[in-house]
XYZ file of C-alpha atoms in Angstrom:
745
model
C 2.215 -31.879 30.264
C -0.042 -29.299 28.690
C -2.320 -26.800 30.322
C -4.646 -24.649 28.242
C -6.528 -21.543 29.271
C -9.760 -20.598 27.540
C -12.468 -18.347 28.839
C -15.928 -17.854 27.455
C -15.755 -14.123 26.819
C -12.455 -14.398 25.021
C -13.474 -16.680 22.270
C -12.756 -20.358 21.915
C -14.614 -23.289 23.332
C -13.569 -24.108 26.858
C -11.920 -27.488 27.095
C -14.329 -28.505 29.815
C -17.356 -27.498 27.795
C -18.442 -24.866 30.306
C -21.824 -23.344 29.601
C -22.812 -19.722 29.258
C -22.980 -17.741 32.478
C -25.835 -15.474 33.417
C -24.569 -11.861 33.780
C -24.638 -10.409 37.278
C -26.814 -7.459 38.257
C -23.702 -5.303 38.518
C -22.672 -6.205 34.982
C -26.131 -5.376 33.637
C -26.147 -2.010 35.402
C -22.652 -1.078 34.196
C -23.346 -1.878 30.554
C -26.758 -0.215 30.709
C -25.061 2.964 31.945
C -22.503 2.797 29.132
C -25.311 2.396 26.607
C -27.242 5.364 28.007
C -24.167 7.627 27.895
C -23.520 6.605 24.304
C -27.140 7.137 23.271
C -27.259 10.625 24.802
C -23.959 11.611 23.173
C -25.063 10.428 19.734
C -28.405 12.221 20.105
C -26.690 15.524 20.890
C -24.309 15.188 17.934
C -27.116 14.283 15.559
C -29.587 16.989 16.590
C -27.525 19.960 17.802
C -27.557 22.741 15.206
C -26.667 26.405 15.603
C -25.670 26.181 19.245
C -22.469 25.571 21.149
C -21.552 21.879 21.198
C -18.853 20.498 23.475
C -16.177 18.261 21.967
C -16.766 15.914 24.897
C -19.905 14.587 23.205
C -17.744 13.145 20.419
C -15.392 11.662 23.022
C -18.225 10.039 24.991
C -19.945 8.720 21.866
C -16.706 7.095 20.733
C -15.682 5.514 24.036
C -19.157 4.144 24.764
C -19.477 2.673 21.285
C -16.023 1.088 21.438
C -16.689 -0.501 24.819
C -19.990 -2.049 23.733
C -18.546 -3.254 20.426
C -15.533 -4.933 22.032
C -17.515 -6.554 24.830
C -20.364 -7.898 22.716
C -19.757 -7.804 18.953
C -16.091 -8.842 19.034
C -16.970 -11.607 21.504
C -19.708 -12.838 19.172
C -17.297 -12.948 16.234
C -14.613 -14.764 18.227
C -16.959 -17.352 19.760
C -19.572 -17.940 17.085
C -18.112 -16.866 13.765
C -14.443 -17.808 14.044
C -14.705 -20.341 16.879
C -11.198 -19.647 18.176
C -9.669 -22.585 19.995
C -6.847 -22.214 22.515
C -6.191 -25.935 22.405
C -4.615 -25.514 18.948
C -0.964 -24.527 18.703
C -0.410 -21.319 16.746
C 2.315 -20.956 14.069
C 4.418 -19.043 16.596
C 4.542 -22.164 18.760
C 4.758 -24.810 16.009
C 7.246 -23.040 13.720
C 9.258 -21.056 16.249
C 12.600 -19.977 14.784
C 13.352 -16.767 16.668
C 13.421 -14.698 13.457
C 9.925 -14.401 12.003
C 8.003 -16.993 14.043
C 8.330 -16.056 17.691
C 5.904 -16.667 20.573
C 5.360 -13.156 21.915
C 3.771 -11.799 25.067
C 0.307 -10.490 24.207
C 1.070 -7.035 25.643
C 4.202 -6.663 23.561
C 2.413 -7.992 20.481
C -0.545 -5.651 21.005
C 1.926 -2.785 21.095
C 3.746 -4.014 18.004
C 0.528 -4.572 16.057
C -0.988 -1.234 17.010
C 2.243 0.579 16.205
C 2.452 -1.180 12.835
C -1.119 -0.440 11.716
C -1.382 3.103 13.081
C 0.290 5.157 10.373
C -0.594 8.380 8.616
C -4.264 7.650 7.998
C -5.726 8.078 11.502
C -3.746 11.287 11.959
C -3.955 13.000 8.589
C -7.183 11.690 7.036
C -9.612 12.926 9.723
C -7.944 16.344 9.735
C -8.447 16.732 5.987
C -11.994 15.335 6.180
C -12.889 17.969 8.806
C -13.554 20.212 5.803
C -16.905 18.388 5.544
C -17.866 19.159 9.160
C -17.532 17.129 12.319
C -20.544 14.800 11.938
C -19.736 12.816 8.745
C -16.250 11.980 9.921
C -17.414 11.066 13.422
C -20.053 8.663 12.112
C -17.730 6.940 9.652
C -14.804 6.628 12.079
C -16.896 5.040 14.852
C -19.494 3.030 12.931
C -16.996 2.052 10.257
C -14.451 0.635 12.689
C -17.020 -1.384 14.638
C -18.596 -3.108 11.649
C -15.819 -2.977 9.046
C -12.272 -2.080 10.069
C -11.953 -4.073 13.290
C -13.837 -6.999 11.762
C -11.424 -7.095 8.826
C -8.327 -6.953 11.038
C -9.557 -9.670 13.382
C -10.749 -12.107 10.717
C -7.697 -11.719 8.464
C -5.415 -12.240 11.473
C -7.315 -15.400 12.414
C -7.364 -16.968 8.945
C -3.710 -16.116 8.289
C -2.765 -17.628 11.648
C -4.585 -20.823 10.674
C -2.412 -20.888 7.500
C 1.037 -20.455 9.042
C 0.945 -16.660 8.718
C 0.618 -16.579 4.927
C 0.307 -13.203 3.241
C -2.981 -11.797 1.997
C -2.092 -12.213 -1.679
C -0.906 -15.774 -1.224
C -4.110 -16.736 0.616
C -6.221 -15.242 -2.172
C -4.258 -17.224 -4.755
C -4.704 -20.486 -2.856
C -8.338 -20.023 -1.804
C -9.905 -18.143 -4.726
C -7.932 -19.471 -7.675
C -5.109 -18.760 -10.081
C -6.696 -15.867 -12.025
C -8.060 -14.047 -8.995
C -4.934 -14.939 -7.051
C -2.570 -13.466 -9.625
C -4.683 -10.310 -9.808
C -4.659 -10.088 -6.021
C -0.910 -10.660 -5.744
C -0.220 -7.870 -8.242
C -2.778 -5.497 -6.710
C -1.792 -6.144 -3.101
C 1.912 -5.702 -3.724
C 1.523 -2.595 -5.914
C -0.908 -0.974 -3.469
C 1.453 -1.834 -0.633
C 4.252 0.078 -2.354
C 2.012 3.158 -2.799
C 0.928 3.014 0.843
C 4.489 2.752 2.133
C 5.601 5.631 -0.075
C 2.829 7.921 1.193
C 3.477 6.967 4.819
C 7.163 7.739 4.344
C 6.325 10.984 2.534
C 4.430 12.319 5.532
C 7.361 11.383 7.773
C 9.709 13.276 5.465
C 7.470 16.358 5.497
C 7.276 16.279 9.291
C 11.016 15.781 9.908
C 12.528 17.935 7.163
C 14.580 20.769 8.673
C 13.586 19.588 12.179
C 16.620 18.472 14.228
C 14.455 17.926 17.316
C 12.292 15.370 15.551
C 15.217 13.649 13.799
C 17.201 13.395 17.053
C 14.319 11.960 19.093
C 13.196 9.465 16.485
C 16.733 8.338 15.626
C 17.360 7.470 19.279
C 14.355 5.132 19.347
C 16.399 2.719 17.198
C 19.279 2.049 19.670
C 16.765 2.092 22.533
C 14.748 -0.622 20.780
C 17.878 -2.671 20.082
C 18.765 -2.476 23.772
C 15.261 -3.600 24.774
C 15.405 -6.510 22.335
C 18.707 -7.756 23.770
C 17.499 -7.075 27.316
C 14.386 -9.222 26.895
C 16.150 -11.913 24.906
C 19.452 -12.305 26.750
C 19.963 -10.093 29.781
C 16.604 -10.423 31.573
C 14.347 -12.843 29.643
C 10.648 -12.385 30.269
C 10.945 -9.156 32.267
C 8.552 -7.213 30.068
C 7.428 -4.647 32.636
C 11.006 -4.031 33.764
C 12.243 -3.474 30.214
C 9.243 -1.278 29.512
C 10.045 1.041 32.418
C 13.653 1.437 31.243
C 12.567 1.990 27.643
C 9.982 4.634 28.522
C 12.503 6.568 30.629
C 15.032 6.484 27.782
C 12.361 7.553 25.296
C 11.352 10.545 27.421
C 15.023 11.479 27.730
C 15.306 11.352 23.931
C 12.284 13.628 23.554
C 13.616 16.142 26.076
C 17.098 15.983 24.595
C 15.740 16.740 21.149
C 14.564 20.126 22.381
C 18.060 21.057 23.590
C 20.105 20.590 20.418
C 18.639 23.223 18.093
C 21.470 25.717 18.561
C 24.301 23.170 18.744
C 26.545 21.625 16.135
C 24.578 18.401 16.459
C 21.379 20.266 15.706
C 22.914 21.685 12.551
C 24.069 18.221 11.479
C 20.572 16.799 12.034
C 18.838 19.547 10.053
C 18.204 17.317 7.056
C 16.677 18.063 3.657
C 13.809 16.031 2.255
C 16.091 14.305 -0.243
C 18.494 13.243 2.515
C 15.633 11.920 4.608
C 14.480 9.811 1.655
C 17.842 8.041 1.639
C 17.821 7.637 5.426
C 14.349 6.096 5.406
C 15.221 3.676 2.608
C 18.301 2.471 4.506
C 16.348 2.133 7.748
C 13.519 0.241 6.032
C 15.984 -2.250 4.577
C 17.802 -2.876 7.864
C 14.561 -3.214 9.859
C 13.247 -5.746 7.346
C 16.216 -8.140 7.476
C 17.024 -8.071 11.204
C 15.337 -10.667 13.465
C 11.879 -9.472 14.461
C 12.670 -9.650 18.189
C 15.778 -7.465 17.894
C 14.407 -4.222 16.435
C 10.905 -4.336 15.000
C 8.915 -5.699 17.942
C 10.617 -3.760 20.791
C 10.686 -0.525 18.771
C 7.012 -0.727 17.893
C 6.148 -1.750 21.443
C 8.134 1.199 22.803
C 6.580 3.576 20.282
C 3.143 2.437 21.364
C 3.700 3.816 24.848
C 4.293 7.238 23.395
C 1.381 6.940 20.984
C -1.092 5.710 23.558
C 0.333 8.075 26.156
C -0.198 11.136 23.955
C -3.724 10.078 23.025
C -4.610 9.451 26.690
C -3.047 12.806 27.574
C -5.144 14.426 24.860
C -8.290 12.762 26.224
C -7.477 14.095 29.699
C -6.824 17.506 28.167
C -10.246 17.423 26.520
C -11.897 16.619 29.853
C -10.080 19.512 31.541
C -10.293 22.091 28.758
C -13.788 21.140 27.531
C -13.334 22.879 24.148
C -16.331 23.611 21.960
C -16.628 22.601 18.322
C -15.843 25.440 15.921
C -16.873 23.579 12.762
C -20.421 23.016 11.566
C -21.951 19.558 11.870
C -22.130 19.365 8.065
C -20.362 22.130 6.164
C -21.399 23.769 2.908
C -18.387 22.132 1.255
C -19.911 18.727 1.998
C -23.096 19.752 0.227
C -21.443 21.470 -2.742
C -18.234 19.452 -3.165
C -16.108 22.573 -3.758
C -13.869 22.486 -0.707
C -10.443 24.138 -0.787
C -8.744 21.254 1.072
C -9.845 18.640 -1.461
C -12.444 18.761 -4.199
C -15.299 16.292 -4.397
C -18.606 15.552 -2.737
C -19.138 14.073 0.712
C -19.858 10.728 -0.924
C -17.500 9.079 -1.663
C -14.564 11.300 -0.731
C -15.027 11.610 3.023
C -14.809 7.818 3.232
C -11.597 7.488 1.249
C -10.009 10.600 2.796
C -10.329 8.994 6.228
C -8.149 6.196 4.911
C -7.518 4.629 8.313
C -9.309 4.755 11.617
C -12.457 3.240 10.122
C -11.328 0.719 7.491
C -7.808 0.206 6.188
C -6.561 -2.421 3.779
C -3.022 -1.804 4.985
C -4.002 -3.438 8.259
C -4.790 -6.660 6.416
C -1.156 -6.780 5.319
C 0.044 -6.508 8.921
C -2.608 -8.979 10.087
C -1.339 -11.444 7.473
C 2.318 -10.505 7.792
C 4.270 -10.141 11.016
C 1.504 -10.418 13.627
C 0.065 -13.911 12.900
C 3.571 -15.340 13.207
C 3.836 -14.144 16.816
C 0.387 -14.806 18.365
C 0.624 -17.176 21.333
C -3.056 -18.196 21.572
C -5.951 -18.049 19.115
C -8.241 -16.237 21.544
C -5.827 -13.279 21.497
C -7.043 -12.255 18.025
C -9.870 -10.428 19.767
C -7.497 -8.246 21.798
C -4.883 -7.762 19.095
C -7.019 -7.615 15.957
C -10.293 -6.036 17.071
C -8.931 -4.163 20.090
C -5.921 -2.807 18.216
C -8.162 -1.367 15.516
C -10.454 0.251 18.097
C -7.391 1.951 19.535
C -6.504 3.308 16.110
C -10.060 4.544 15.635
C -9.743 6.465 18.882
C -6.605 8.075 17.483
C -8.628 9.136 14.436
C -11.403 10.576 16.619
C -8.805 12.502 18.625
C -7.337 13.900 15.405
C -10.793 14.935 14.177
C -11.556 16.700 17.462
C -8.224 18.543 17.318
C -9.084 19.785 13.814
C -12.608 21.006 14.597
C -11.888 22.821 17.883
C -9.402 25.288 16.380
C -10.518 28.464 14.648
C -11.860 27.381 11.269
C -10.363 30.385 9.531
C -6.951 29.189 10.680
C -7.859 25.630 9.635
C -8.584 26.621 6.038
C -5.627 29.001 5.876
C -3.374 26.084 6.836
C -4.912 23.418 4.638
C -5.687 25.338 1.437
C -2.818 25.099 -1.112
C -0.464 28.015 -1.638
C -1.836 28.500 -5.133
C -5.083 29.862 -3.668
C -3.905 31.399 -0.369
C -1.032 33.321 -1.924
C 1.368 32.070 0.730
C 1.280 35.184 2.956
C -0.778 36.035 6.019
C -2.414 38.978 4.258
C -3.420 37.106 1.106
C -4.488 34.042 3.106
C -6.703 36.178 5.343
C -8.370 37.705 2.292
C -8.947 34.258 0.812
C -10.393 32.844 4.031
C -12.681 35.866 4.401
C -13.990 35.011 0.945
C -14.925 31.575 2.266
C -17.036 33.204 4.969
C -14.659 33.080 7.944
C -13.721 36.184 9.899
C -9.926 35.977 10.040
C -7.280 38.694 9.885
C -3.613 38.663 8.963
C -2.854 39.573 12.565
C -4.741 36.491 13.769
C -2.707 34.220 11.492
C 0.565 35.891 12.495
C -0.295 35.545 16.188
C -1.065 31.845 15.758
C 2.342 31.323 14.134
C 4.153 33.298 16.810
C 2.469 31.319 19.614
C 4.106 28.099 18.431
C 7.342 29.755 17.290
C 6.884 28.961 13.630
C 7.577 31.523 10.873
C 4.241 30.842 9.173
C 1.265 28.488 9.269
C -0.160 29.510 5.901
C -0.635 26.557 3.521
C 0.963 24.036 5.834
C -0.953 21.329 4.019
C -0.946 17.616 4.669
C -2.882 17.575 7.953
C 0.029 16.983 10.347
C 0.650 20.669 11.246
C -3.082 21.235 11.754
C -3.291 18.315 14.137
C -0.250 19.610 16.027
C -1.875 23.057 16.380
C -5.074 21.459 17.697
C -3.193 19.301 20.202
C -1.144 22.306 21.345
C -4.297 24.389 21.860
C -6.098 21.681 23.853
C -3.133 20.851 26.085
C -2.261 24.517 26.657
C -5.838 25.263 27.725
C -5.857 22.204 29.987
C -2.466 22.503 31.657
C -1.698 26.197 31.450
C -0.722 28.659 28.737
C 2.828 29.453 27.764
C 3.728 25.961 26.524
C 2.024 26.063 23.132
C 5.345 25.965 21.263
C 6.548 22.956 23.248
C 3.297 21.069 22.726
C 3.282 21.877 19.004
C 6.790 20.561 18.358
C 6.202 17.600 20.631
C 3.101 16.747 18.591
C 5.008 17.037 15.307
C 7.596 14.582 16.614
C 4.854 12.304 17.946
C 3.167 12.210 14.545
C 6.401 11.348 12.742
C 7.131 8.537 15.200
C 3.553 7.337 14.878
C 3.847 7.007 11.125
C 7.398 5.672 10.905
C 6.571 2.515 12.830
C 4.130 1.577 10.075
C 6.859 1.996 7.465
C 9.256 -0.506 9.036
C 6.573 -3.116 9.695
C 5.085 -2.546 6.239
C 8.453 -3.054 4.580
C 8.826 -6.382 6.356
C 5.341 -7.401 5.229
C 6.226 -6.357 1.680
C 9.239 -8.648 1.903
C 6.987 -11.529 3.012
C 4.618 -10.832 0.119
C 7.373 -10.732 -2.473
C 8.935 -13.923 -1.164
C 5.551 -15.671 -1.150
C 4.851 -14.563 -4.710
C 8.216 -15.483 -6.224
C 8.160 -18.651 -4.138
C 5.378 -19.938 -6.370
C 7.919 -20.393 -9.168
C 11.204 -20.460 -7.175
C 10.583 -22.544 -4.079
C 13.809 -21.618 -2.307
C 13.036 -17.911 -2.550
C 9.773 -18.492 -0.731
C 11.612 -19.909 2.302
C 11.448 -17.088 4.861
C 14.432 -18.556 6.705
C 16.693 -18.260 3.634
C 18.828 -15.188 4.299
C 19.766 -14.334 0.657
C 16.075 -14.332 -0.236
C 15.336 -12.008 2.692
C 18.022 -9.579 1.593
C 17.033 -9.551 -2.097
C 13.325 -9.153 -1.376
C 13.917 -6.389 1.176
C 16.147 -4.483 -1.234
C 13.527 -4.714 -3.988
C 10.711 -3.486 -1.727
C 12.568 -0.466 -0.344
C 13.830 0.447 -3.829
C 10.266 0.521 -5.181
C 8.669 2.578 -2.429
C 11.787 4.724 -2.234
C 11.343 5.685 -5.897
C 7.680 6.635 -5.401
C 8.690 8.560 -2.272
C 11.274 10.545 -4.236
C 8.684 11.302 -6.918
C 6.340 12.608 -4.214
C 9.020 14.705 -2.542
C 9.884 16.436 -5.823
C 6.308 16.803 -7.186
C 5.560 20.512 -7.948
C 1.900 20.063 -6.955
C 2.927 18.656 -3.599
C 3.317 14.963 -2.943
C 0.561 14.761 -0.342
C -1.966 16.583 -2.540
C -1.236 14.263 -5.474
C -0.654 10.946 -3.717
C -3.067 11.046 -0.759
C -6.246 10.512 -2.854
C -4.522 7.618 -4.626
C -3.384 6.319 -1.249
C -6.882 6.567 0.240
C -8.679 4.783 -2.602
C -5.956 2.150 -3.023
C -6.029 1.486 0.704
C -9.773 0.883 0.641
C -9.481 -1.258 -2.503
C -7.020 -3.385 -0.583
C -9.617 -3.705 2.176
C -12.078 -4.946 -0.458
C -9.650 -7.739 -1.377
C -9.211 -8.674 2.285
C -12.952 -8.678 3.002
C -13.553 -10.717 -0.148
C -11.063 -13.331 1.042
C -12.500 -13.714 4.547
C -16.058 -13.857 3.179
C -15.019 -16.685 0.855
C -13.313 -18.512 3.716
C -16.327 -18.259 6.005
C -18.469 -19.853 3.293
C -15.880 -22.512 2.422
C -15.702 -23.466 6.113
C -19.459 -24.010 6.176
C -20.322 -20.760 7.956
C -22.451 -19.131 5.256
C -24.980 -17.998 7.873
C -22.292 -15.699 9.289
C -21.033 -14.395 5.933
C -22.959 -11.158 6.506
C -20.409 -10.187 9.159
C -17.821 -9.542 6.443
C -20.132 -9.413 3.419
C -21.961 -6.219 4.414
C -18.792 -4.127 4.928
C -17.430 -5.619 1.692
C -20.472 -4.436 -0.280
C -20.228 -0.926 1.197
C -16.501 -0.740 0.544
C -16.913 -1.751 -3.099
C -19.609 0.878 -3.648
C -17.437 3.618 -2.147
C -14.135 2.705 -3.778
C -15.498 2.010 -7.247
C -17.386 5.317 -7.238
C -14.266 7.176 -6.114
C -12.095 5.360 -8.671
C -14.511 6.243 -11.487
C -14.488 9.910 -10.524
C -10.698 10.118 -10.166
C -10.249 8.540 -13.601
C -13.144 9.980 -15.625
C -14.142 13.250 -13.951
C -13.875 16.258 -16.263
C -13.025 18.510 -13.290
C -9.210 18.970 -13.193
C -9.390 19.271 -9.415
C -10.871 15.761 -9.204
C -9.870 13.732 -12.254
C -6.231 12.791 -12.822
C -6.538 12.689 -16.600
C -8.438 15.989 -16.690
C -5.604 17.503 -14.669
C -3.080 16.010 -17.050
C -4.920 17.420 -20.076
C -5.085 20.899 -18.556
C -1.312 21.064 -18.084
C -0.616 19.366 -21.422
C -2.749 21.938 -23.268
C -0.959 24.765 -21.463
C 2.421 23.252 -22.273
C 1.491 22.957 -25.946
C 0.503 26.638 -25.924
C 3.812 27.613 -24.316
C 2.182 28.633 -21.037
C 3.180 28.002 -17.436
C 0.488 27.062 -14.920
C 1.071 27.551 -11.210
C 2.662 26.096 -9.213
C 5.004 24.973 -12.009
C 7.887 27.405 -12.416
C 9.470 26.054 -15.588
C 8.880 23.651 -18.475
C 10.528 20.789 -16.603
C 8.043 21.066 -13.751
C 5.159 21.240 -16.231
C 6.364 17.958 -17.725
C 6.728 16.414 -14.285
C 3.128 17.297 -13.391
C 1.881 15.804 -16.670
C 3.846 12.596 -16.082
C 2.768 12.233 -12.452
C -0.904 12.905 -13.219
C -0.858 10.321 -15.994
C 0.862 7.761 -13.776
C -1.623 8.313 -10.952
C -4.591 7.943 -13.299
C -3.248 4.733 -14.818
C -2.494 3.249 -11.401
C -5.971 4.154 -10.141
C -7.645 2.455 -13.104
C -5.445 -0.651 -12.883
C -6.035 -1.049 -9.144
C -9.819 -0.898 -9.595
C -9.784 -3.425 -12.465
C -7.614 -5.873 -10.525
C -9.972 -5.734 -7.544
C -12.951 -6.412 -9.814
C -11.152 -9.471 -11.194
C -10.648 -10.763 -7.646
C -14.300 -10.164 -6.716
C -15.662 -11.859 -9.850
C -13.492 -14.935 -9.254
C -14.564 -14.969 -5.618
C -18.228 -15.003 -6.623
C -17.546 -18.130 -8.702
C -15.840 -19.833 -5.751
C -18.687 -18.851 -3.415
C -21.277 -20.290 -5.799
C -19.419 -23.603 -5.934
C -19.063 -23.717 -2.162
C -22.761 -23.043 -1.623
C -23.693 -25.821 -4.036
C -21.511 -28.187 -2.001
C -23.802 -27.582 1.017
C -21.110 -27.810 3.660
C -17.413 -27.243 4.319
C -15.127 -27.628 1.315
C -11.342 -28.209 1.277
C -9.186 -25.228 2.235
C -5.490 -24.674 2.882
C -5.960 -24.454 6.652
C -3.213 -26.268 8.557
C -4.217 -29.347 10.584
C -4.684 -28.786 14.300
C -1.735 -29.542 16.573
C -2.211 -29.580 20.368
C -0.729 -26.595 22.192
C 1.591 -26.986 25.173
C 1.787 -23.386 26.415
C -0.299 -21.248 28.723
C -1.055 -17.599 28.016
C -3.908 -15.243 29.030
C -6.352 -14.149 26.341
C -6.876 -10.502 27.232
C -4.710 -7.635 28.322
C -5.157 -8.631 31.974
C -5.265 -12.225 33.171
C -8.515 -13.394 34.758
C -8.620 -15.308 38.038
C -9.094 -18.541 36.100
C -6.113 -17.783 33.887
C -3.929 -16.905 36.865
C -4.764 -20.282 38.434
C -3.827 -22.039 35.201
C -0.555 -20.099 35.023
C 0.245 -21.051 38.617
C -0.561 -24.680 37.895
C 1.714 -24.621 34.861
C 4.531 -23.222 36.991
C 3.985 -25.923 39.595
C 3.983 -28.730 37.042
C 6.997 -27.573 35.088
C 9.024 -26.758 38.170
C 11.274 -23.883 39.020
C 14.308 -23.511 36.804
C 13.177 -26.038 34.202
C 10.974 -23.853 32.024
C 11.590 -24.396 28.340
C 10.614 -22.619 25.184
C 7.051 -21.418 25.024
C 6.285 -21.472 28.739
C 4.835 -18.224 30.023
C 4.708 -16.443 33.325
C 2.755 -13.311 34.057
C 5.997 -11.414 33.512
C 5.983 -12.633 29.909
C 7.675 -15.245 27.717
C 10.618 -17.076 29.211
C 13.279 -18.913 27.298
C-alpha cells in the first residue's frame, strides 16, 4: 500500500486537492518584520557614504532576502511553474541499484548537494571582487542568487529528475536538436574540465607545504568510508547517530592536524604542488568509480557540517564583534577599471569574478548528475536545489564581508601580484601607499607575525585573504591570542570546502562522457557497466589533471591565468542550462512562466558575451589573452625577458598558455551561441504548436514511499510517516520505506 505526503508550501498538488490556506496573523506579522529588517538594511547599504558602516547591515540584508525568496518565490516556482508531484516515483525509487541511483534521506542529500556545488567560487570570487567595493558584490550575490542561481539549480534538478537523471549535455541534445546538442555536449564537457582543474588548483595552493591541512583532509576519506558502511550495513537508517560519530571524528582530525607539524608524520605530509596534483588525480578517480553511498555521499554530507558550522560560527562572530566595513561602497577601481587584483571595468568583470554564489553553471552539472539520481520526492527540489544555492550564496556573502572588514592596505598587499608589490614588506608598503592606502612595512610584518606566517605579501588567489578576515573576526569575537589557530583552521576549511566539489564534479564528468559516447556505443552509456565507469573516470581525471599541472607550473600563476577563464566559462555553462530549462518550460506548455528562466538567461548572455569579447579582443595585455600573448612573443623575438619569466622556457610557456586560454575562450563563446540559436528555432516551433509538444520526459509511475519535503517534517508529514509504519508493520520494512531516522533497507 502506498502513502504519499504532499504539502501546499512545498510544491506539488496535494492528492486530496486541498485548497490554499489563509495565512495566520502571526505569519503575517513575522514576514512583515523580516521584510522591514531587509528594507532598512538595503537602504543603509545603498545610501551610506563617508561614514562608518557596520558589516551587520550586509548580514541582515542577505538573511532577510534569502528568507523571503525561499518562502515565497521558491514556493511559487515549485507549485506553479514546475508543478512538482509527490505522487510520481523519482528515478531513485524506480531505478534503484545502490550505485548511482539510491533513495537518499533529504538531509544527507542536502549535505551532499551543497558540498558538491560549493567549491572555490563562493570563497575566492567575492574576495577578489572586493576590489570593486562592497556594494556591487553584495547586490549581485544576493539578487543574482534569488532570481538566477537558485532558479537554475532548482529547475535543472527537476527536469533532469523527470528524465532519469540525464546529464545537461544529453538533455540539450535530446530537447534542442542534434546541432545544438553536439555543441552543448562539447562545450559542457570542455568547460567542466576547466572548472575541475581550477577547483583542484586552489586546493593545491592551499595544501602545498601544509601538513596540518593534508592530515585533516586525508582523514575525512576513511571517516566517510566508515559512515557509509555504518549507514548501509551496521546501523541502517541511523542518520543522526552516524552524524554525531562523524562530526566527533572530524573534529579530532582537525585538532590532530595541528599537533603533527614537528613530527616525522608532519614532514612526510609536507607535500609539493606536483605531488598534490598526483594525489588529487588518484583520489578523483577512486571517488568516481566507488558506489555513491560508500564515499561520495557520506564524505560530502560530513564535510557539510564543517562548512555550515564554520559559516554559522562566522555569523555569530560578526554579531559579537560587529566589525565595520573598511572598503568603500564603490571603489575608484570599479569606476576606472585599473585595479591591481584584476584589470577590467565593473561591468562585466565583477559578475564573472564572483563565479559562484550568485549564478554558477557548474551547479547545473551537479543538478543533472549525482543529485537527481538520489532525490526521494519531487517536492524536495525546493529544499535541495533552491535552498542549497541560498546556502552557497550566504557563504559568498560571508567571504565578501571577511574581505572588506580587514585593513584595505593589507588586502591589496596580499592580492596584488608579486610583479608589482616587489614581494617584500617594504616594497609592498610603498606600492600600497601609491594606491592611496596608509600602510607601513611594520604593519604588514605584524599581520604576518600574528598568524605565524613568514609573509602575507602577494598571497594571491583569495583564499589567504579570506582566512585572514575570518581569523580577525573570530579573534575579535572570542578573544585575542588565537589568530594563528583561526587562520590555519580557515585555510584547512577552505581546502575541504573546495575538494568536495572536485570529487562530485569528477563523477558528473564521468556521467557526461558516458552519456555522450553512449550515443554511438550503447553499452558505454550504461552507467551500471563497470568497464565503462572505469574508462570514463580515467579519461576525465587525466584531462583535468593535465590542465591542473599546466596551472601549477604557469609562471604567471595558475589562478591569475585560469580564474578569468574559469569565471566566464562557468557563466557560459549557466547560459546553456538556462537555455535548456527555458525551452522545456515552453515545450511543456508553460510559456507564460518562461520569464522565470528567460530573464536571468538574457542577463547572463549579455554579461558573458561582453566578457568573452574583451578577453579575446582587448588590446590591453592585462585584459586580453591574445594581447598578452603578443606582448611576450614580441619580447621573446627581441631576446628580452619579461617578468615574472626567468628564462626563455618560461617565456615560451606563457605564450603557449595565453594562446590556449584565448582560443578556449573564443570556442566556448561560439559553442554557446550555437546552442542559443538552435534553441530559438525550437522555441519558435513550440510556440506555433500552441500547447505542449513531445519531450523526453519519462512517463509517471506511482510512488510507494513516504518522505518529508523540507528539512523538518510537518505535523501532517509526521502523521503520514506514522501511518506508513503502522501499515507496513514492524520488522517488515522493505526498500524505499522511510522513518524519521532516515532510509531503512
